[in-house]
Amino acid sequence: MERTFTMLRGKEIIVGITGGIAAYKTAELVRELTKRGASVHVVMTKNAMEFVTPLTFQTLSGHPVIHEMFELFAGSKIGHIALSDIADQMVIVPATANIIGKIANGIADDFLTTMVMAITVPVLFVPSMNTKMWESKIVQMNINKLKDAGFDFLEPIEGDLACGTVGKGRLPPVEDILEKMEDIFTDKDLEGETILITAGPTLEFIDPVRCITNRSSGKMGYALAKIARRRGANVILISGPTHLKPPKRDIKFVEVTTAREMRDAVMELYSESTVIIKTAAVADFRCKSENCQKIKKKNDESVPTIELEKNPDIIAELGKVKGNRLLIGFAAETENLLDNAAEKLKRKNLDMIVANDVSKKEIGFSSDNNEVTLIDRSGKTKHIPFMSKEGVAHLILDAVKKLIKKRKLKEEDWY
Ligand code: C5P
């Protein structure tokens, strides 16, 4: 069975809604939170109810919506227990200039503001407002005050605004809000590490139209980059051509096309890293001579011959210069999985190799799931059963964390 790794599963989440036009987008957030297994309690201000109705949120969350200061929670499972006591995290979406100002100045004149005064768990504000309001000194002063007091913020994005203007003030996409909430729940246990990850296929041109590539989707590498960043690492992602959305915030992203471009980018950046994970399926061969014009099909039965030459083996090159860095490779095999992977680990001087059997349809290329075996230098293996690529990424990074600890102990031996 697939096990998705979400820190939101089983959590009690309070969603505060205030009176902005983006309030309708909060419905999608509540739906996604419940889909991820969170228990959602919605609190609305009076102004919010001018834009959206409590019934929508009661239906989506499965819990009564609180909007009155002195409600008795009739019919609610939590009875009289204060919501703020059971919450694991609170998120205010959208957060208006008004709510930001009120909370920053200690005003508690309705249920939502009163609850925020009493809450001890993380509170995330997701503001959305007109650009001029967002840029106003007063709003920014209030935001800084709340940040200083330990509140989290996810800034609005630029774009078309409901008031007919264009600028900063739009609510970020729901997936960004969810990512920030996951991030708040995640231990920053990889802080201080810089992890360089390569992902996707590379592409070698035969002529301006045709190319040699492979079926790698890049999903495993992108999942590793996302989870490593969530766990506090600095991340550099060097990616061949994929159909995936480039990572958004806080990841250094370098796009390349050919194996030689990937090699150059890796060689330029690897010295900044402490850990290198090479998930990329680098094309082993390229055309010996690149045709500047499209190769023409002849009117007879003849077919062109394409002469190939070897591409640089990036990971083998890294194996020679890596120093104290941890070097982790992937071995996509269709037969003799573990033997071939273990041989590669030795030959390329890796610290760990992730072996996956790409002959299985339900895992590997293009799939959202994977099943792999980790092998370290001592020959120790760890099987990671079928699960989401994000889940696999977590477990690979757990193993990397153990190797980092071992490396630190070794370094201490020198003193
Ligand atoms: O030998 P093989 O290509 O199967 O090894 C796979 C590992 O080597 C992967 O980690 C892949 O990213 C890396 N590799 C590389 N440069 C190549 C071929 C593979 O870095 N030219």
Tab-separated table of C-alpha atoms and ligand atoms in Angstrom:
chain	number	residue	atom	x	y	z
A	1	MET	CA	0.000	0.000	0.000
A	2	GLU	CA	1.176	3.534	-0.722
A	3	ARG	CA	2.234	5.517	2.350
A	4	THR	CA	2.309	9.239	1.684
A	5	PHE	CA	4.424	11.289	3.992
A	6	THR	CA	2.461	14.231	5.230
A	7	MET	CA	3.029	15.815	8.580
A	8	LEU	CA	-0.590	17.006	8.487
A	9	ARG	CA	-2.143	13.566	8.978
A	10	GLY	CA	-3.913	13.300	12.336
A	11	LYS	CA	-3.239	16.943	13.209
A	12	GLU	CA	-5.817	19.359	14.627
A	13	ILE	CA	-5.744	22.441	12.414
A	14	ILE	CA	-7.614	25.672	13.027
A	15	VAL	CA	-8.330	27.634	9.877
A	16	GLY	CA	-9.176	31.278	10.549
A	17	ILE	CA	-10.949	33.122	7.735
A	18	THR	CA	-11.160	36.906	7.614
A	19	GLY	CA	-13.028	39.251	5.306
A	20	GLY	CA	-11.128	39.374	2.031
A	21	ILE	CA	-12.243	38.429	-1.469
A	22	ALA	CA	-9.716	35.535	-1.437
A	23	ALA	CA	-11.866	33.861	1.275
A	24	TYR	CA	-13.443	31.596	-1.365
A	25	LYS	CA	-10.004	30.061	-2.008
A	26	THR	CA	-9.866	28.897	1.621
A	27	ALA	CA	-12.517	26.299	0.742
A	28	GLU	CA	-9.943	24.512	-1.432
A	29	LEU	CA	-7.394	24.667	1.394
A	30	VAL	CA	-9.841	23.094	3.862
A	31	ARG	CA	-10.610	20.340	1.356
A	32	GLU	CA	-6.921	19.578	0.814
A	33	LEU	CA	-6.206	19.582	4.549
A	34	THR	CA	-8.951	17.054	5.218
A	35	LYS	CA	-7.737	14.974	2.242
A	36	ARG	CA	-4.327	14.823	3.929
A	37	GLY	CA	-5.937	13.458	7.067
A	38	ALA	CA	-6.021	16.626	9.194
A	39	SER	CA	-8.969	17.440	11.428
A	40	VAL	CA	-9.999	20.973	10.486
A	41	HIS	CA	-11.869	23.498	12.642
A	42	VAL	CA	-12.912	26.696	10.907
A	43	VAL	CA	-13.261	30.022	12.689
A	44	MET	CA	-14.697	32.963	10.744
A	45	THR	CA	-14.902	36.658	11.447
A	46	LYS	CA	-18.117	38.585	10.827
A	47	ASN	CA	-16.567	40.212	7.758
A	48	ALA	CA	-15.574	36.809	6.330
A	49	MET	CA	-19.228	35.806	6.324
A	50	GLU	CA	-19.971	38.658	3.899
A	51	PHE	CA	-17.835	36.767	1.338
A	52	VAL	CA	-18.422	33.066	2.091
A	53	THR	CA	-20.927	31.096	4.175
A	54	PRO	CA	-20.197	28.941	7.233
A	55	LEU	CA	-22.222	26.132	5.623
A	56	THR	CA	-19.565	25.651	2.908
A	57	PHE	CA	-16.850	25.231	5.530
A	58	GLN	CA	-18.954	23.097	7.841
A	59	THR	CA	-19.619	20.748	4.917
A	60	LEU	CA	-15.962	20.616	3.867
A	61	SER	CA	-14.491	20.254	7.357
A	62	GLY	CA	-17.194	18.094	8.917
A	63	HIS	CA	-17.115	20.326	12.016
A	64	PRO	CA	-19.303	23.230	13.079
A	65	VAL	CA	-17.903	26.606	12.086
A	66	ILE	CA	-17.335	29.054	14.918
A	67	HIS	CA	-18.102	32.688	14.315
A	68	GLU	CA	-19.739	33.949	17.471
A	69	MET	CA	-17.743	34.971	20.514
A	70	PHE	CA	-20.013	33.177	22.984
A	71	GLU	CA	-20.961	30.063	21.061
A	72	LEU	CA	-21.374	26.912	23.157
A	73	PHE	CA	-20.070	24.493	20.497
A	74	ALA	CA	-23.389	22.632	20.523
A	75	GLY	CA	-23.010	19.266	18.837
A	76	SER	CA	-19.269	19.626	18.481
A	77	LYS	CA	-17.013	16.735	19.500
A	78	ILE	CA	-14.696	19.051	21.397
A	79	GLY	CA	-17.461	20.251	23.707
A	80	HIS	CA	-16.284	23.054	25.912
A	81	ILE	CA	-12.587	22.393	25.528
A	82	ALA	CA	-11.030	25.517	24.140
A	83	LEU	CA	-10.013	25.055	20.512
A	84	SER	CA	-6.671	26.659	21.155
A	85	ASP	CA	-5.811	23.864	23.612
A	86	ILE	CA	-6.325	21.027	21.144
A	87	ALA	CA	-4.766	22.752	18.103
A	88	ASP	CA	-1.472	21.669	16.561
A	89	GLN	CA	-1.291	24.627	14.168
A	90	MET	CA	-3.418	27.587	13.162
A	91	VAL	CA	-3.504	29.241	9.756
A	92	ILE	CA	-5.298	32.512	8.921
A	93	VAL	CA	-6.286	32.564	5.242
A	94	PRO	CA	-6.794	35.176	3.963
A	95	ALA	CA	-5.359	37.490	6.592
A	96	THR	CA	-6.551	41.050	6.021
A	97	ALA	CA	-4.745	44.253	7.010
A	98	ASN	CA	-7.458	44.594	9.657
A	99	ILE	CA	-6.825	41.245	11.381
A	100	ILE	CA	-3.044	41.748	11.203
A	101	GLY	CA	-3.437	45.187	12.786
A	102	LYS	CA	-5.796	43.986	15.488
A	103	ILE	CA	-3.670	41.034	16.583
A	104	ALA	CA	-0.427	43.052	16.389
A	105	ASN	CA	-1.955	45.548	18.771
A	106	GLY	CA	-3.446	43.110	21.228
A	107	ILE	CA	-7.085	43.646	20.300
A	108	ALA	CA	-9.266	40.645	21.094
A	109	ASP	CA	-12.822	41.587	20.247
A	110	ASP	CA	-14.154	38.456	18.553
A	111	PHE	CA	-13.629	34.688	18.733
A	112	LEU	CA	-10.737	34.564	16.247
A	113	THR	CA	-8.670	37.366	17.777
A	114	THR	CA	-9.366	36.174	21.320
A	115	MET	CA	-8.231	32.670	20.405
A	116	VAL	CA	-4.993	33.892	18.817
A	117	MET	CA	-4.135	35.685	22.086
A	118	ALA	CA	-4.412	32.375	23.947
A	119	ILE	CA	-2.749	30.080	21.423
A	120	THR	CA	0.673	28.551	22.058
A	121	VAL	CA	1.094	26.533	18.820
A	122	PRO	CA	2.443	27.975	15.533
A	123	VAL	CA	0.169	30.483	13.776
A	124	LEU	CA	0.643	31.117	10.056
A	125	PHE	CA	-0.705	34.306	8.479
A	126	VAL	CA	-1.363	34.233	4.745
A	127	PRO	CA	-2.147	37.857	3.870
A	128	SER	CA	-4.000	38.934	0.775
A	129	MET	CA	-4.903	42.550	0.030
A	130	ASN	CA	-4.568	45.435	-2.398
A	131	THR	CA	-0.922	46.260	-3.255
A	132	LYS	CA	-1.035	49.730	-1.722
A	133	MET	CA	-2.398	48.313	1.518
A	134	TRP	CA	0.284	45.593	1.505
A	135	GLU	CA	3.002	48.189	0.976
A	136	SER	CA	1.627	50.579	3.596
A	137	LYS	CA	4.102	51.320	6.374
A	138	ILE	CA	1.494	50.596	9.011
A	139	VAL	CA	0.742	47.100	7.655
A	140	GLN	CA	4.454	46.314	7.314
A	141	MET	CA	5.146	47.554	10.860
A	142	ASN	CA	2.370	45.324	12.184
A	143	ILE	CA	3.719	42.339	10.228
A	144	ASN	CA	7.222	42.901	11.604
A	145	LYS	CA	5.810	43.157	15.093
A	146	LEU	CA	4.005	39.821	14.665
A	147	LYS	CA	7.100	38.190	13.137
A	148	ASP	CA	9.145	39.365	16.118
A	149	ALA	CA	6.547	37.785	18.378
A	150	GLY	CA	7.114	34.443	16.602
A	151	PHE	CA	4.222	34.333	14.134
A	152	ASP	CA	4.833	32.844	10.675
A	153	PHE	CA	3.979	34.579	7.397
A	154	LEU	CA	3.618	33.411	3.823
A	155	GLU	CA	3.855	36.492	1.634
A	156	PRO	CA	1.324	37.277	-1.077
A	157	ILE	CA	2.329	36.872	-4.707
A	158	GLU	CA	2.202	39.314	-7.609
A	159	GLY	CA	-0.599	39.193	-10.142
A	160	ASP	CA	-4.061	40.480	-11.067
A	161	LEU	CA	-5.994	41.639	-8.032
A	162	ALA	CA	-9.755	41.602	-7.516
A	163	CYS	CA	-9.749	45.402	-7.278
A	164	GLY	CA	-8.693	45.581	-10.941
A	165	THR	CA	-5.030	46.432	-10.339
A	166	VAL	CA	-1.888	44.347	-10.845
A	167	GLY	CA	0.737	43.949	-8.133
A	168	LYS	CA	1.719	42.124	-4.971
A	169	GLY	CA	-1.244	41.069	-2.893
A	170	ARG	CA	-2.658	37.859	-4.368
A	171	LEU	CA	-3.144	34.860	-2.124
A	172	PRO	CA	-0.406	32.269	-2.862
A	173	PRO	CA	-1.610	28.993	-4.435
A	174	VAL	CA	-3.117	26.451	-2.010
A	175	GLU	CA	-0.202	24.041	-2.624
A	176	ASP	CA	2.231	26.723	-1.386
A	177	ILE	CA	0.159	27.228	1.770
A	178	LEU	CA	0.126	23.456	2.381
A	179	GLU	CA	3.883	23.266	1.778
A	180	LYS	CA	4.472	26.044	4.323
A	181	MET	CA	2.243	24.235	6.845
A	182	GLU	CA	4.140	20.963	6.279
A	183	ASP	CA	7.359	22.941	6.637
A	184	ILE	CA	6.282	24.373	10.008
A	185	PHE	CA	5.663	20.818	11.293
A	186	THR	CA	8.967	19.420	9.983
A	187	ASP	CA	12.076	19.064	12.140
A	188	LYS	CA	14.994	20.962	10.635
A	189	ASP	CA	17.354	18.026	11.160
A	190	LEU	CA	19.411	18.676	8.003
A	191	GLU	CA	20.179	22.300	8.845
A	192	GLY	CA	23.789	23.195	8.059
A	193	GLU	CA	24.030	20.702	5.158
A	194	THR	CA	24.112	21.758	1.510
A	195	ILE	CA	22.686	18.984	-0.647
A	196	LEU	CA	23.317	19.003	-4.383
A	197	ILE	CA	20.788	16.875	-6.256
A	198	THR	CA	20.729	16.040	-9.956
A	199	ALA	CA	17.441	14.976	-11.499
A	200	GLY	CA	15.681	14.007	-14.688
A	201	PRO	CA	17.050	12.703	-17.956
A	202	THR	CA	19.613	14.389	-20.155
A	203	LEU	CA	19.009	14.883	-23.845
A	204	GLU	CA	21.519	14.472	-26.690
A	205	PHE	CA	20.788	15.955	-30.091
A	206	ILE	CA	21.013	13.874	-33.251
A	207	ASP	CA	20.021	16.863	-35.369
A	208	PRO	CA	18.033	20.040	-34.569
A	209	VAL	CA	14.800	18.020	-34.421
A	210	ARG	CA	15.691	14.585	-33.073
A	211	CYS	CA	17.344	13.511	-29.864
A	212	ILE	CA	18.399	10.592	-27.657
A	213	THR	CA	16.951	10.665	-24.176
A	214	ASN	CA	15.395	8.282	-21.630
A	215	ARG	CA	12.211	7.789	-19.619
A	216	SER	CA	13.302	9.480	-16.388
A	217	SER	CA	10.580	11.907	-15.197
A	218	GLY	CA	12.706	13.673	-12.586
A	219	LYS	CA	10.087	13.000	-9.872
A	220	MET	CA	12.462	11.198	-7.483
A	221	GLY	CA	15.065	13.981	-7.615
A	222	TYR	CA	12.471	16.736	-7.241
A	223	ALA	CA	10.921	14.906	-4.264
A	224	LEU	CA	14.361	14.653	-2.640
A	225	ALA	CA	14.975	18.367	-3.230
A	226	LYS	CA	11.607	19.331	-1.723
A	227	ILE	CA	11.958	17.141	1.374
A	228	ALA	CA	15.629	18.067	1.952
A	229	ARG	CA	14.689	21.743	1.877
A	230	ARG	CA	11.747	21.102	4.185
A	231	ARG	CA	14.179	19.430	6.594
A	232	GLY	CA	16.326	22.557	6.681
A	233	ALA	CA	19.087	21.776	4.152
A	234	ASN	CA	20.311	24.251	1.540
A	235	VAL	CA	19.413	22.620	-1.735
A	236	ILE	CA	20.917	22.916	-5.205
A	237	LEU	CA	18.852	21.112	-7.841
A	238	ILE	CA	20.442	20.553	-11.247
A	239	SER	CA	17.805	19.228	-13.598
A	240	GLY	CA	17.669	17.878	-17.110
A	241	PRO	CA	14.513	18.592	-19.167
A	242	THR	CA	11.359	17.444	-17.324
A	243	HIS	CA	7.658	18.277	-17.340
A	244	LEU	CA	7.727	19.106	-13.630
A	245	LYS	CA	7.128	22.554	-12.187
A	246	PRO	CA	10.421	24.127	-11.122
A	247	PRO	CA	10.715	24.304	-7.342
A	248	LYS	CA	9.546	27.646	-5.977
A	249	ARG	CA	11.130	29.160	-2.946
A	250	ASP	CA	14.550	28.616	-1.413
A	251	ILE	CA	16.020	26.080	-3.848
A	252	LYS	CA	18.889	26.974	-6.177
A	253	PHE	CA	17.639	25.614	-9.484
A	254	VAL	CA	19.847	25.050	-12.531
A	255	GLU	CA	18.367	23.755	-15.783
A	256	VAL	CA	20.538	21.850	-18.229
A	257	THR	CA	19.912	19.827	-21.354
A	258	THR	CA	22.865	17.610	-22.239
A	259	ALA	CA	25.093	15.364	-20.111
A	260	ARG	CA	28.021	17.671	-20.747
A	261	GLU	CA	26.013	20.667	-19.513
A	262	MET	CA	25.030	18.679	-16.428
A	263	ARG	CA	28.653	17.761	-15.830
A	264	ASP	CA	29.764	21.400	-16.093
A	265	ALA	CA	27.035	22.594	-13.716
A	266	VAL	CA	27.861	19.847	-11.192
A	267	MET	CA	31.590	20.536	-11.370
A	268	GLU	CA	31.002	24.254	-10.901
A	269	LEU	CA	28.747	23.823	-7.866
A	270	TYR	CA	29.741	20.610	-6.057
A	271	SER	CA	32.358	22.361	-3.899
A	272	GLU	CA	29.527	24.259	-2.144
A	273	SER	CA	27.913	20.974	-1.094
A	274	THR	CA	28.327	18.573	1.812
A	275	VAL	CA	26.162	15.843	0.262
A	276	ILE	CA	25.649	14.970	-3.417
A	277	ILE	CA	22.715	12.830	-4.552
A	278	LYS	CA	22.740	11.866	-8.213
A	279	THR	CA	19.274	10.731	-9.181
A	280	ALA	CA	19.664	11.933	-12.782
A	281	ALA	CA	19.495	9.333	-15.527
A	282	VAL	CA	22.388	10.707	-17.528
A	283	ALA	CA	22.527	9.613	-21.170
A	284	ASP	CA	25.544	7.343	-21.449
A	285	PHE	CA	26.104	8.121	-25.134
A	286	ARG	CA	25.850	11.101	-27.479
A	287	CYS	CA	26.192	11.458	-31.238
A	288	LYS	CA	29.769	11.702	-32.391
A	289	SER	CA	29.005	14.432	-34.868
A	290	GLU	CA	26.078	16.775	-34.364
A	291	ASN	CA	24.153	17.435	-37.567
A	292	CYS	CA	23.364	21.121	-37.941
A	293	GLN	CA	20.591	20.362	-40.431
A	294	LYS	CA	17.751	17.859	-40.125
A	295	ILE	CA	18.826	14.486	-41.524
A	296	LYS	CA	16.737	13.938	-44.668
A	297	LYS	CA	14.867	10.717	-45.277
A	298	LYS	CA	15.922	9.275	-48.621
A	299	ASN	CA	13.517	7.845	-51.175
A	300	ASP	CA	15.133	4.423	-51.020
A	301	GLU	CA	15.379	1.801	-48.259
A	302	SER	CA	18.615	3.208	-46.794
A	303	VAL	CA	18.743	4.387	-43.171
A	304	PRO	CA	21.378	6.688	-41.706
A	305	THR	CA	23.989	5.326	-39.338
A	306	ILE	CA	24.479	7.314	-36.177
A	307	GLU	CA	27.860	6.950	-34.584
A	308	LEU	CA	27.857	7.340	-30.819
A	309	GLU	CA	30.506	8.284	-28.319
A	310	LYS	CA	30.590	8.069	-24.535
A	311	ASN	CA	29.392	10.886	-22.315
A	312	PRO	CA	31.338	11.853	-19.198
A	313	ASP	CA	30.504	9.698	-16.165
A	314	ILE	CA	29.785	12.551	-13.786
A	315	ILE	CA	29.456	10.510	-10.622
A	316	ALA	CA	32.687	8.612	-11.294
A	317	GLU	CA	34.466	11.942	-11.728
A	318	LEU	CA	32.942	13.163	-8.451
A	319	GLY	CA	34.050	9.947	-6.754
A	320	LYS	CA	37.644	10.987	-7.374
A	321	VAL	CA	37.359	14.542	-6.048
A	322	LYS	CA	34.608	14.342	-3.422
A	323	GLY	CA	36.853	14.654	-0.348
A	324	ASN	CA	34.695	14.439	2.789
A	325	ARG	CA	31.434	14.911	0.924
A	326	LEU	CA	28.893	12.113	0.920
A	327	LEU	CA	28.221	10.831	-2.579
A	328	ILE	CA	25.014	8.930	-3.222
A	329	GLY	CA	24.167	7.346	-6.560
A	330	PHE	CA	21.141	5.648	-8.044
A	331	ALA	CA	21.190	2.387	-9.938
A	332	ALA	CA	18.232	1.801	-12.211
A	333	GLU	CA	18.469	-1.863	-13.189
A	334	THR	CA	16.324	-4.382	-14.979
A	335	GLU	CA	18.225	-7.482	-13.756
A	336	ASN	CA	20.623	-8.559	-10.952
A	337	LEU	CA	19.570	-5.435	-9.093
A	338	LEU	CA	21.601	-5.692	-5.892
A	339	ASP	CA	24.776	-7.200	-7.397
A	340	ASN	CA	24.933	-4.574	-10.149
A	341	ALA	CA	24.255	-1.759	-7.683
A	342	ALA	CA	26.891	-2.963	-5.196
A	343	GLU	CA	29.444	-3.228	-8.007
A	344	LYS	CA	28.648	0.371	-9.094
A	345	LEU	CA	29.017	1.642	-5.540
A	346	LYS	CA	32.560	0.268	-5.339
A	347	ARG	CA	33.640	1.190	-8.867
A	348	LYS	CA	32.403	4.798	-8.565
A	349	ASN	CA	33.577	5.310	-4.944
A	350	LEU	CA	30.100	6.096	-3.578
A	351	ASP	CA	28.996	6.180	0.060
A	352	MET	CA	25.570	4.775	-0.672
A	353	ILE	CA	23.636	3.583	-3.685
A	354	VAL	CA	19.875	3.480	-4.157
A	355	ALA	CA	18.914	0.467	-6.252
A	356	ASN	CA	15.579	0.383	-8.036
A	357	ASP	CA	14.171	-2.245	-10.313
A	358	VAL	CA	12.840	-0.289	-13.281
A	359	SER	CA	11.430	-3.402	-14.941
A	360	LYS	CA	8.514	-3.207	-12.461
A	361	LYS	CA	5.729	-1.145	-14.045
A	362	GLU	CA	4.240	0.300	-10.871
A	363	ILE	CA	7.494	1.868	-9.668
A	364	GLY	CA	10.381	3.801	-11.122
A	365	PHE	CA	10.093	5.939	-14.253
A	366	SER	CA	7.191	8.432	-14.331
A	367	SER	CA	5.459	6.782	-11.362
A	368	ASP	CA	4.618	8.796	-8.234
A	369	ASN	CA	5.726	5.803	-6.167
A	370	ASN	CA	8.900	3.847	-5.757
A	371	GLU	CA	10.382	0.841	-3.983
A	372	VAL	CA	14.146	0.753	-3.523
A	373	THR	CA	17.000	-0.865	-1.638
A	374	LEU	CA	19.770	1.199	-0.068
A	375	ILE	CA	23.268	-0.276	0.019
A	376	ASP	CA	26.138	1.304	1.947
A	377	ARG	CA	29.904	0.808	1.704
A	378	SER	CA	29.921	-1.929	4.316
A	379	GLY	CA	27.429	-3.874	2.186
A	380	LYS	CA	24.574	-3.268	4.619
A	381	THR	CA	21.219	-3.101	2.831
A	382	LYS	CA	17.889	-1.522	3.763
A	383	HIS	CA	14.754	-2.212	1.789
A	384	ILE	CA	12.280	0.662	1.402
A	385	PRO	CA	8.884	-0.813	0.515
A	386	PHE	CA	6.473	0.563	-2.090
A	387	MET	CA	5.454	4.107	-1.155
A	388	SER	CA	5.267	7.647	-2.528
A	389	LYS	CA	8.484	9.148	-3.884
A	390	GLU	CA	8.265	11.795	-1.129
A	391	GLY	CA	8.124	8.980	1.430
A	392	VAL	CA	11.137	7.300	-0.184
A	393	ALA	CA	12.915	10.673	-0.168
A	394	HIS	CA	12.375	10.975	3.604
A	395	LEU	CA	13.834	7.527	4.227
A	396	ILE	CA	16.815	8.103	1.904
A	397	LEU	CA	17.481	11.346	3.796
A	398	ASP	CA	17.187	9.484	7.126
A	399	ALA	CA	19.948	7.166	5.881
A	400	VAL	CA	21.977	10.174	4.706
A	401	LYS	CA	21.579	11.687	8.170
A	402	LYS	CA	23.046	8.524	9.711
A	403	LEU	CA	26.006	8.699	7.303
A	404	ILE	CA	26.525	12.376	8.214
A	405	LYS	CA	26.626	11.395	11.900
A	406	LYS	CA	29.146	8.620	11.162
A	407	ARG	CA	31.270	11.036	9.110
A	408	LYS	CA	31.267	13.531	11.992
A	409	LEU	CA	32.389	10.841	14.431
A	410	LYS	CA	35.216	9.900	12.053
A	411	GLU	CA	36.286	13.552	11.736
A	412	GLU	CA	36.378	13.815	15.535
A	413	ASP	CA	38.759	10.823	15.614
A	414	TRP	CA	41.407	13.061	14.120
A	415	TYR	CA	41.579	15.309	17.168
B	1	C5P	O1	26.287	3.209	-14.274
B	1	C5P	P1	24.995	3.883	-14.202
B	1	C5P	O2	24.773	4.896	-15.267
B	1	C5P	O3	23.820	2.972	-14.066
B	1	C5P	O4	25.070	4.650	-12.789
B	1	C5P	C1	23.985	5.347	-12.297
B	1	C5P	C2	24.459	6.457	-11.404
B	1	C5P	O5	25.520	7.151	-12.042
B	1	C5P	C3	23.383	7.486	-11.154
B	1	C5P	O6	23.558	8.010	-9.851
B	1	C5P	C4	23.640	8.516	-12.232
B	1	C5P	O7	23.169	9.796	-11.854
B	1	C5P	C5	25.150	8.484	-12.361
B	1	C5P	N1	25.651	8.752	-13.714
B	1	C5P	C6	26.439	9.862	-13.955
B	1	C5P	N2	26.965	10.092	-15.195
B	1	C5P	C7	26.725	9.241	-16.197
B	1	C5P	C8	25.938	8.108	-15.990
B	1	C5P	C9	25.420	7.895	-14.730
B	1	C5P	O8	26.659	10.640	-13.023
B	1	C5P	N3	27.224	9.499	-17.403
